[in-house]
Short mmCIF file of C-alpha atoms in Angstrom, two decimals:
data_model
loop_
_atom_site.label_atom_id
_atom_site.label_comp_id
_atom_site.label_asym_id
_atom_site.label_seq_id
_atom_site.Cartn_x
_atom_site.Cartn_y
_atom_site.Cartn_z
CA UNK A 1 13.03 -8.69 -10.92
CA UNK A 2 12.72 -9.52 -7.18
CA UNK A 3 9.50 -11.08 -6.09
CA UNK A 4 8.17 -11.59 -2.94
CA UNK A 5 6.69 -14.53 -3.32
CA UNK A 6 10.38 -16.34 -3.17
CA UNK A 7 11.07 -14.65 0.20
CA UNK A 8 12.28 -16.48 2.63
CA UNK A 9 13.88 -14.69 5.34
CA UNK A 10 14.18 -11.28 6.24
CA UNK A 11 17.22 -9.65 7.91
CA UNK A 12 17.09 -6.90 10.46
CA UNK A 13 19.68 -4.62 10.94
CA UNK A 14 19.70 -1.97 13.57
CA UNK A 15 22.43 1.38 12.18
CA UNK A 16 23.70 3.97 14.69
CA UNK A 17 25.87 6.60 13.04
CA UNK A 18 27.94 9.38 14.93
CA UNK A 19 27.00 11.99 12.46
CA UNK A 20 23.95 13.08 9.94
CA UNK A 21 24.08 11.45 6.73
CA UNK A 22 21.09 10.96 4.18
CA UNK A 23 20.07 7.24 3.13
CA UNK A 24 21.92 7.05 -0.31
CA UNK A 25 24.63 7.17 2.21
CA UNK A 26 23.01 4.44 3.97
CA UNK A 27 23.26 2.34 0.82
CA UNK A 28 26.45 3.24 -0.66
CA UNK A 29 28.03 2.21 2.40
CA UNK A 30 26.40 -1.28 2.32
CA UNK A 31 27.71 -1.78 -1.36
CA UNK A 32 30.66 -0.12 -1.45
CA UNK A 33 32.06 -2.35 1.59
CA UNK A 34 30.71 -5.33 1.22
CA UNK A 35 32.00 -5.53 -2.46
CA UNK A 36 34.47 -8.55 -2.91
CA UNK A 37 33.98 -9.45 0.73
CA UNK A 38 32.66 -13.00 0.34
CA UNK A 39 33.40 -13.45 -3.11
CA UNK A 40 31.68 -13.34 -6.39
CA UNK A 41 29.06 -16.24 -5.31
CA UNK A 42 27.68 -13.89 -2.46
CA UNK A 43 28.41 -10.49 -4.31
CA UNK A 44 25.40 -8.12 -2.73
CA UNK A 45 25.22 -6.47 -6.43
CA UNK A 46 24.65 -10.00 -8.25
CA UNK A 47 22.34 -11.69 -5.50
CA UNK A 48 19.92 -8.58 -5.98
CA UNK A 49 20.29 -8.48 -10.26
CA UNK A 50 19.42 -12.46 -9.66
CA UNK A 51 16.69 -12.03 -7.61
CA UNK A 52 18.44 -13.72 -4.64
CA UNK A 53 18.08 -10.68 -2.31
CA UNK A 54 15.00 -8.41 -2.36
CA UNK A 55 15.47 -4.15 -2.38
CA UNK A 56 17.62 -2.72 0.63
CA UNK A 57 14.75 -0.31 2.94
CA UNK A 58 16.74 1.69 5.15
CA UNK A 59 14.95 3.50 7.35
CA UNK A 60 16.59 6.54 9.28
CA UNK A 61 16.04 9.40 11.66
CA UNK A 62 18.49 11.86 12.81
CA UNK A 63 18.37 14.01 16.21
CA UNK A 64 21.27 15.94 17.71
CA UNK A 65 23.70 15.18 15.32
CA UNK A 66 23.16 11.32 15.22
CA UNK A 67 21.78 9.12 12.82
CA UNK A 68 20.09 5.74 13.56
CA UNK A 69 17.89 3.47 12.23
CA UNK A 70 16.56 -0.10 10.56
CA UNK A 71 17.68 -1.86 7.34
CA UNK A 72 15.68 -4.28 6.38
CA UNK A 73 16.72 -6.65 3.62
CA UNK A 74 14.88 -9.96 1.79
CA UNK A 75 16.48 -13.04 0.78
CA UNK A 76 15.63 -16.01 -1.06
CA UNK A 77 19.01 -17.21 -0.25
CA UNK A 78 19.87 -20.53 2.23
CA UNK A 79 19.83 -20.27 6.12
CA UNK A 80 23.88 -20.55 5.81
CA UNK A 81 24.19 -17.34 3.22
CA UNK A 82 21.18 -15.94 4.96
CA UNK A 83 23.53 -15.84 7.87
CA UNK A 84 26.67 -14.94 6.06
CA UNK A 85 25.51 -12.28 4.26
CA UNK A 86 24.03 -10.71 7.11
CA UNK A 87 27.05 -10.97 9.32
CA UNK A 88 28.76 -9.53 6.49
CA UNK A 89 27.00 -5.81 7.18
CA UNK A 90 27.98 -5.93 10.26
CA UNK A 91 31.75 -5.07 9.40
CA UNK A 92 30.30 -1.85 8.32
CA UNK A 93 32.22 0.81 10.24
CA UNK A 94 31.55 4.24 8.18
CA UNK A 95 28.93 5.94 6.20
CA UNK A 96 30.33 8.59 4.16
CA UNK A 97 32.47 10.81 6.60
CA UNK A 98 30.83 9.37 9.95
CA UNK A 99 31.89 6.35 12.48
CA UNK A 100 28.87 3.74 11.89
CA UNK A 101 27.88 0.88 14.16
CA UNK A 102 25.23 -1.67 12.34
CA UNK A 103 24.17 -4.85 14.43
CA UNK A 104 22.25 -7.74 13.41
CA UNK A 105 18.74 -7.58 15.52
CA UNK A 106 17.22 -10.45 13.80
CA UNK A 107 16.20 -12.42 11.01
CA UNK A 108 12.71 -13.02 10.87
CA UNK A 109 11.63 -16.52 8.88
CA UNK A 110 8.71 -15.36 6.18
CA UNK A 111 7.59 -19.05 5.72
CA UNK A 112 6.44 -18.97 9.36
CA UNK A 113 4.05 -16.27 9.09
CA UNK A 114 3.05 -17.67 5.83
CA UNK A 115 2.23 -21.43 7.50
CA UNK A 116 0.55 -19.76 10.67
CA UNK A 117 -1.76 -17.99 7.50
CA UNK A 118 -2.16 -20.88 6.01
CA UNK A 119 -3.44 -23.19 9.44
CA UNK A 120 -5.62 -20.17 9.96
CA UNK A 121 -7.33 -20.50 6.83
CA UNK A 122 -7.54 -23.93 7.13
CA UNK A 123 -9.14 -23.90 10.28
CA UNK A 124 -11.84 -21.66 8.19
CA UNK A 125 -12.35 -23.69 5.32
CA UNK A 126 -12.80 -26.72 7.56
CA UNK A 127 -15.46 -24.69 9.80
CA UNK A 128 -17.34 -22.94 6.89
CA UNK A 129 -16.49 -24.27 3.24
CA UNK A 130 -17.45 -27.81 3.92
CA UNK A 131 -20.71 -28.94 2.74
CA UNK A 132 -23.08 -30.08 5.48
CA UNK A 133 -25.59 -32.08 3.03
CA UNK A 134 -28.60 -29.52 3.18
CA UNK A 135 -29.89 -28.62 0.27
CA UNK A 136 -30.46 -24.77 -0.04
CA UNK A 137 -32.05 -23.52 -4.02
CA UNK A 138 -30.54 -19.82 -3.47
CA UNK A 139 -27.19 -21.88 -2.70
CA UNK A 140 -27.91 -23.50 -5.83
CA UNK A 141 -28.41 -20.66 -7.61
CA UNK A 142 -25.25 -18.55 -6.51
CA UNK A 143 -22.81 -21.49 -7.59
CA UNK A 144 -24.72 -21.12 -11.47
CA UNK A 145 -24.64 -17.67 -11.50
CA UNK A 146 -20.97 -17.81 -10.24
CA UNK A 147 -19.81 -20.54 -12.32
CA UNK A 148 -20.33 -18.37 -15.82
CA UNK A 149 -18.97 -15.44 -14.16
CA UNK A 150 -15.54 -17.34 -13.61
CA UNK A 151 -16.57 -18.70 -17.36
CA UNK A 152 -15.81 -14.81 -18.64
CA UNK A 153 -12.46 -14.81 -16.86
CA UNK A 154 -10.09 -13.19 -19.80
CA UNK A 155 -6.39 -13.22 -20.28
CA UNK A 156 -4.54 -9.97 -22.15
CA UNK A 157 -1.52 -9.51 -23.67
CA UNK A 158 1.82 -11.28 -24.82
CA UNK A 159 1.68 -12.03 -20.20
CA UNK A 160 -1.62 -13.29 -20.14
CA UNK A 161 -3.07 -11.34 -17.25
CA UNK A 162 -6.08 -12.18 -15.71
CA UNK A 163 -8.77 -9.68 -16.18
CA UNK A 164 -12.66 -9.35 -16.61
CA UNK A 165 -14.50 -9.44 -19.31
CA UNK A 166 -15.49 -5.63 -19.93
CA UNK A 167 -11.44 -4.68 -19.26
CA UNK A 168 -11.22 -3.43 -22.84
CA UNK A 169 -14.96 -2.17 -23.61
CA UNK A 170 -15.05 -0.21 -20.40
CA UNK A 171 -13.90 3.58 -20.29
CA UNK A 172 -12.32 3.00 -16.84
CA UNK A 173 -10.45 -0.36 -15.48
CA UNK A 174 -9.51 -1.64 -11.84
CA UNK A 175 -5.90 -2.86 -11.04
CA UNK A 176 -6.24 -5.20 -8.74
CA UNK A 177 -2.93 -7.92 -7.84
CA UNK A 178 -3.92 -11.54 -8.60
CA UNK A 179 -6.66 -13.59 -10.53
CA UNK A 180 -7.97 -14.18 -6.74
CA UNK A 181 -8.69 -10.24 -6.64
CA UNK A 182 -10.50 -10.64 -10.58
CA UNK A 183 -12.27 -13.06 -9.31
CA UNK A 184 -13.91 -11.78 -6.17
CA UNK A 185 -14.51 -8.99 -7.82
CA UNK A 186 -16.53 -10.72 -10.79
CA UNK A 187 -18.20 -12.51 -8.01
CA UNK A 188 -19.90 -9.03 -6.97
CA UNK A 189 -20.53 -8.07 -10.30
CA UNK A 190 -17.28 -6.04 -11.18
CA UNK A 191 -16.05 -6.90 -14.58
CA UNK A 192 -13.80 -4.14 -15.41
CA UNK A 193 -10.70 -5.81 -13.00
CA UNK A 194 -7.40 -6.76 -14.55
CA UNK A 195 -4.48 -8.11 -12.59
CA UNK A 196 -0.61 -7.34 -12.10
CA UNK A 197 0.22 -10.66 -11.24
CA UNK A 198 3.20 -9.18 -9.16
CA UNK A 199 5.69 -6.16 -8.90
CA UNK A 200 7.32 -6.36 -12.52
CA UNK A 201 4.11 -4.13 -14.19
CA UNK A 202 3.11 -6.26 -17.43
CA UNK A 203 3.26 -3.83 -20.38
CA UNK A 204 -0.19 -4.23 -21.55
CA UNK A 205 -1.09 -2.64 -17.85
CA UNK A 206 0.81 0.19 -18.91
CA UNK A 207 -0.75 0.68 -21.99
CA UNK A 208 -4.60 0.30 -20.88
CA UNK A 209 -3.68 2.85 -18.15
CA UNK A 210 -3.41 5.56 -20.89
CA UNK A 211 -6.12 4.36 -22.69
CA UNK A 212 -8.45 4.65 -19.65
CA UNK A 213 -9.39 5.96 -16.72
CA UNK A 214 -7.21 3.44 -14.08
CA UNK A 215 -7.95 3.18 -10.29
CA UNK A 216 -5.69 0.70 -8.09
CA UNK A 217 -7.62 -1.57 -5.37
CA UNK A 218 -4.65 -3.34 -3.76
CA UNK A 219 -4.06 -5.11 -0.61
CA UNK A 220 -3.75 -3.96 2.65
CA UNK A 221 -0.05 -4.99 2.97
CA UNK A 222 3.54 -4.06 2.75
CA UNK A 223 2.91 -6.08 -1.19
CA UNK A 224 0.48 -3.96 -1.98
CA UNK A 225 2.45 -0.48 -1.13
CA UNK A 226 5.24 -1.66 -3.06
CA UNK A 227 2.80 -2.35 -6.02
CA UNK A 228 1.13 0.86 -5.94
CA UNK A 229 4.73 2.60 -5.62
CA UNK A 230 5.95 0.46 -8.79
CA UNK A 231 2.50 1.49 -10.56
CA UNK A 232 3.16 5.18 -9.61
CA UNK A 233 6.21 5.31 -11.09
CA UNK A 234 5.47 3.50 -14.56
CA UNK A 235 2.02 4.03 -15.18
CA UNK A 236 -0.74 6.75 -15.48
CA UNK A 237 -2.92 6.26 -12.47
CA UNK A 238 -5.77 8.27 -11.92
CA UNK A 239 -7.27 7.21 -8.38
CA UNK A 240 -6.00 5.47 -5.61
CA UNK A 241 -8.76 2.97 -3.41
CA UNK A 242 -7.40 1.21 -0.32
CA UNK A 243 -8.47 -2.00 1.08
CA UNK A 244 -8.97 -2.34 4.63
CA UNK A 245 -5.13 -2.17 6.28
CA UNK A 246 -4.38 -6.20 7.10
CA UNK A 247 -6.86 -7.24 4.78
CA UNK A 248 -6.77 -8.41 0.92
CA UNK A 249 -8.82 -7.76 -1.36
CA UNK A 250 -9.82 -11.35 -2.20
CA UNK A 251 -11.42 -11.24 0.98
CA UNK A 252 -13.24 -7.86 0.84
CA UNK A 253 -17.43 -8.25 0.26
CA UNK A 254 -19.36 -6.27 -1.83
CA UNK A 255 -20.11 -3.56 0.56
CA UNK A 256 -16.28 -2.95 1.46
CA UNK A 257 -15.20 -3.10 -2.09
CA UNK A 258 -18.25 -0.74 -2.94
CA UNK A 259 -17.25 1.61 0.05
CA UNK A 260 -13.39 1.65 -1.06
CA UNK A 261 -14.02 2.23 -5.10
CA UNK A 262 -16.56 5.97 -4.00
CA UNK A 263 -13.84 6.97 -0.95
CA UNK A 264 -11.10 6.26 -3.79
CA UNK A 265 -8.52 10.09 -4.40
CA UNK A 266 -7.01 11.19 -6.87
CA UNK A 267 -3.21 9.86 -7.70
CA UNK A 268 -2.29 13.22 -7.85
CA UNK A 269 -2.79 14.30 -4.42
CA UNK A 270 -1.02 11.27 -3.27
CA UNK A 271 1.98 11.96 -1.73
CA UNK A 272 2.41 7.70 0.45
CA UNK A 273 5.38 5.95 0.08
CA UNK A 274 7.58 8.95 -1.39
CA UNK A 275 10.05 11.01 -0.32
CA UNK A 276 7.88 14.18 0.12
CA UNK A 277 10.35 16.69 -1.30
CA UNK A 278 9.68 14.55 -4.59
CA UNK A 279 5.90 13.95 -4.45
CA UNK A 280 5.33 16.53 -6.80
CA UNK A 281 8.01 15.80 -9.39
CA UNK A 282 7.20 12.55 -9.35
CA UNK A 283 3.81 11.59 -9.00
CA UNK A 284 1.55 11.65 -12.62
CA UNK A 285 -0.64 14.92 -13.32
CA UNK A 286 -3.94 14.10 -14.16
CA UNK A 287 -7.20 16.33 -14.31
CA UNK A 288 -9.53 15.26 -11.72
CA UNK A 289 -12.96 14.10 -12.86
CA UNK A 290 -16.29 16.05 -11.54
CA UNK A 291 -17.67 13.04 -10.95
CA UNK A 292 -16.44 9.85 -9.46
CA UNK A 293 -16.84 6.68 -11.22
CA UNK A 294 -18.52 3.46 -10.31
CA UNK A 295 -16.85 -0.02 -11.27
CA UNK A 296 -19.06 -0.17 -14.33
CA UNK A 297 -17.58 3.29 -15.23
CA UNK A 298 -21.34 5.06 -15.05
CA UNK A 299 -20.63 8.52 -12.97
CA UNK A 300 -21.66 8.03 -8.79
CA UNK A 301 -24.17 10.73 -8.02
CA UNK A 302 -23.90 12.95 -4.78
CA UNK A 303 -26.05 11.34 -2.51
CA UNK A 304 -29.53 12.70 -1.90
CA UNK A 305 -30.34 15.66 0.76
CA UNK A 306 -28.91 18.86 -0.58
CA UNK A 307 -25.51 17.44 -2.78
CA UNK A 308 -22.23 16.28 -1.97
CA UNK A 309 -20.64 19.74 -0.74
CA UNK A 310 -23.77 19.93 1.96
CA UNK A 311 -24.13 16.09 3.18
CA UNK A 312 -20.32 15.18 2.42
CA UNK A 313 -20.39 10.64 2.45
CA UNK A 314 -17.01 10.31 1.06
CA UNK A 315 -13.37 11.44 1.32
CA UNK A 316 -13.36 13.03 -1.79
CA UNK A 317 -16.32 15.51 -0.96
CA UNK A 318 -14.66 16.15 2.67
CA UNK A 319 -11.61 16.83 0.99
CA UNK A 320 -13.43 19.40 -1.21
CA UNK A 321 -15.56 20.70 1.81
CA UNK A 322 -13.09 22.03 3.90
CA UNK A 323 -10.75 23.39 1.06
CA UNK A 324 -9.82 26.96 1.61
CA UNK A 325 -12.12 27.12 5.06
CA UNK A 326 -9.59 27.08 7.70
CA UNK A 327 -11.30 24.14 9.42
CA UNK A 328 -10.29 20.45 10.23
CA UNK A 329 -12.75 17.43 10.39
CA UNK A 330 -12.25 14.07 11.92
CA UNK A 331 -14.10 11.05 10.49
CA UNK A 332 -15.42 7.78 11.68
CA UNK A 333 -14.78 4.58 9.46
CA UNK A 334 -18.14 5.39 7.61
CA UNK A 335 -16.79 8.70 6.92
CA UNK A 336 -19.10 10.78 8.85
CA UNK A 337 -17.92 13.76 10.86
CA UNK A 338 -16.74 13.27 14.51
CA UNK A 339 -15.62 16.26 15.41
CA UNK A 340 -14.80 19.36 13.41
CA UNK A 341 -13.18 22.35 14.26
CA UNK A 342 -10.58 25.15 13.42
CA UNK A 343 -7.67 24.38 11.75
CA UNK A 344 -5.28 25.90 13.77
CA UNK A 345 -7.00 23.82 17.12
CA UNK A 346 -6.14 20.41 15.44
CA UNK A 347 -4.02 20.28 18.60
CA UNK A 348 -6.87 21.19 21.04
CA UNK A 349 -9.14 18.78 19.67
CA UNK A 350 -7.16 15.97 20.19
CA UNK A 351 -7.20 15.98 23.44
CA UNK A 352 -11.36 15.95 23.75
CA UNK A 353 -12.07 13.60 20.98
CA UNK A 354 -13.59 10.22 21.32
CA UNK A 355 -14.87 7.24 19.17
CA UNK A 356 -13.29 5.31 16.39
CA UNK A 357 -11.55 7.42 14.63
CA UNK A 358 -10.77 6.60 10.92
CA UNK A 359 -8.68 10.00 9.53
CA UNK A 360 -8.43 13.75 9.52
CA UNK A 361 -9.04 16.15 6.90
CA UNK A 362 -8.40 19.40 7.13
CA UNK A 363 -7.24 22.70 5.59
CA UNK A 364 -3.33 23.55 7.08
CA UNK A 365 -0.31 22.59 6.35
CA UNK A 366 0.83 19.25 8.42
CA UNK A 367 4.38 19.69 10.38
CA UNK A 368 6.33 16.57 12.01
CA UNK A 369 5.39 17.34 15.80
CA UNK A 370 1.27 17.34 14.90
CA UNK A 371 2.12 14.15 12.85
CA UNK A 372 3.53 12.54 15.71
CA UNK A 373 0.42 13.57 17.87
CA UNK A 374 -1.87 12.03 15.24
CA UNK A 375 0.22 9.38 14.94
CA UNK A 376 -0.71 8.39 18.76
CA UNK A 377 -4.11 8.25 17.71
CA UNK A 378 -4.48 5.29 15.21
CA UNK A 379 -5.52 7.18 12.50
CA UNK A 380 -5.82 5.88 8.28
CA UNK A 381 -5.13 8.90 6.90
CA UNK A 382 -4.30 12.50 7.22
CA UNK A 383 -5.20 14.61 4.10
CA UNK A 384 -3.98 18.05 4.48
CA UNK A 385 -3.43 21.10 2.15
CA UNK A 386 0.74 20.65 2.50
CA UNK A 387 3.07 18.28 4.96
CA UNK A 388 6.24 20.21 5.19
CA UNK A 389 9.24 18.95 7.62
CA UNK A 390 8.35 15.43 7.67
CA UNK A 391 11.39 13.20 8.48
CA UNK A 392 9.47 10.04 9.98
CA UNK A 393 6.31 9.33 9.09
CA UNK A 394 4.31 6.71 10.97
CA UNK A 395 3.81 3.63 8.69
CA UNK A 396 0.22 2.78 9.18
CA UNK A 397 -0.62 6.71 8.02
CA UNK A 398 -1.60 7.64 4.64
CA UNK A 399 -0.62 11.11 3.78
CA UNK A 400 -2.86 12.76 1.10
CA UNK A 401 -2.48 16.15 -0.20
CA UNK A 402 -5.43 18.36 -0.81
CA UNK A 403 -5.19 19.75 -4.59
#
């Protein structure tokens, strides 16, 4: 199985195509003639069943009868058959019945980003983690109290995954993706965490997710979307929480990991990183819970004032709120209402509305021109009853369905 951890560079490709095709097109055109090209060393087939080169992401829109588009693809290889290989795709010339043109944009070095990330965090440790002799008892304290919380650090299964130490007493678990993740959350008192340690889903995961009630907290990166896709696909999620986009979740405080476990949605309703003609097929059916459920697994109240469906405080209850009511809400980062209006003058309230805008929620079907338009506005997420014509949708977007 491919891991991204090996990555070392990643190849851009830019694809113009005199015609409409679909992207298994896309793909069976790289295979098919690239097969035997540079011999059985640099066959495309065996680099990725070895690891060697990462999953093919083609990404494609088509307008007046022409195709174009991005592939990107990872290697692990050398800078020599990083080189080759990509020069190879560029003798590409047809994708199923249509002239194609694909061009080498460039290829980015991983390690680079990963050293400037590394120097950053450096800088930090050197600024902050050092100790500056003072002598501070709640300091003291802390590093105790810490110290047999990391004591209580488990490992499960026949791939010793790292996980709390209430994983398999507790009615509900978090999947989180490293023993960094367990361990900041055992440092806030979350002991129901267990880890994937990657994109190849340990079976034991698999198995405690039909056991018990699973939420994912993953990070706010291109890793963590493919991990949630991979979990999707092979396990029975129940709720979805997102870190902060950019951030990991090794990094998150109590307060944002508190914050992203209440606004978590149901798996069911989400329809991210899949084609959306297949979201439904695809995606696991679960019953949604009355109540969500804390990291302990004791049920989260409505908050006081009147009940969740008249003071709405997460996405969940705004999701419910506006259900079969015709009217659209936008919400601030804290999830408190911005603006609301009619559905159908989604359109019309763009143009007046102000402030830091975190998502929109609201009862209509979504089309590709008012995704575009929201797309202009920075949003998180869009959780609508239905998206319907969606070719291209903008990356940083979450699309969640309202069931």
């Amino acid at each position: 199985m491919y891991s991204p951890d090996t990555t070392k560079y990643l190849i851009h490709l830019t694809l113009q195509i005199e015609g409409v095709v679909d992207k298994p097109d896309v793909v069976g055109a790289i295979f098919g003639q690239t097969e035997g090209l540079l011999g059985e060393d640099l066959d495309l087939r065996d680099l990725q069943r070895t690891g060697r080169v990462g999953r093919i992401d083609v990404q494609i829109t088509t307008k007046r009868g022409e195709t174009k588009g991005e592939i990107l693809i990872s290697s692990s290889l050398d800078r020599a058959e990083t080189a080759l290989l990509a020069s190879s795709l560029e003798t590409i010339d047809r994708v199923g019945p249509c002239t194609a043109h694909v061009m080498v944009d460039r290829i980015e070095d991983i390690r680079v980003t990963k050293r400037r990330r590394i120097v950053e965090r450096a800088k930090e440790i050197l600024l902050e983690n050092f100790d500056e002799g003072s002598i501070n008892s709640d300091e003291l304290l802390d590093e105790v109290r810490e110290a047999i919380r990391m004591e209580k650090l488990e490992y499960l299964g026949e791939e010793r995954v790292h996980a709390g130490p209430h994983v398999m007493a507790s009615d509900a678990i978090i999947i989180v993706e490293g023993r960094a993740d367990v361990t900041n959350l055992l440092r806030h008192g979350i002991k129901n965490a267990v880890a994937v340690e990657g994109t190849n889903i340990p079976q034991i995961i698999i198995d405690l997710c039909t056991q018990k009630t699973a939420t994912t907290l993953l990070d706010g990166d291109r890793g963590g979307d493919l991990i949630l896709r991979e979990l999707l696909q092979v396990a029975e999620i129940d709720f979805v929480a997102y870190c902060p986009r950019g951030k990991s979740v090794e990094e998150m405080s109590r307060k944002e990991i508190v914050k992203a476990l209440r606004n978590k949605v149901p798996a069911v309703g989400l329809i991210e990183h899949i084609p959306l003609e297949e979201a439904t097929e695809r995606l696991p059916v679960h019953a949604t819970p009355a109540a969500a459920r804390s990291p302990g697994g004791e049920d989260v109240q409505p908050p006081p004032g009147g009940g969740g469906k008249k003071s709405p405080s997460t996405l969940g209850e705004h999701m419910a709120d506006v259900r079969n009511k015709k009217i659209a809400r936008f919400l601030s980062p804290d999830y408190t209402v911005l603006l609301e209006s009619s559905a159908a003058d989604v359109e019309s309230a763009l143009q007046n509305l102000n402030g830091d805008v975190e998502g929109l929620v609201v009862d209509r079907v979504i089309d590709q021109r008012l995704l575009d338009q929201l797309g202009g506005k920075d949003l998180e997420f869009v959780a609508a009853t239905d998206f319907k014509g969606i070719i291209k949708r903008p990356l940083s977007i979450r699309l969640i369905k309202i069931v």
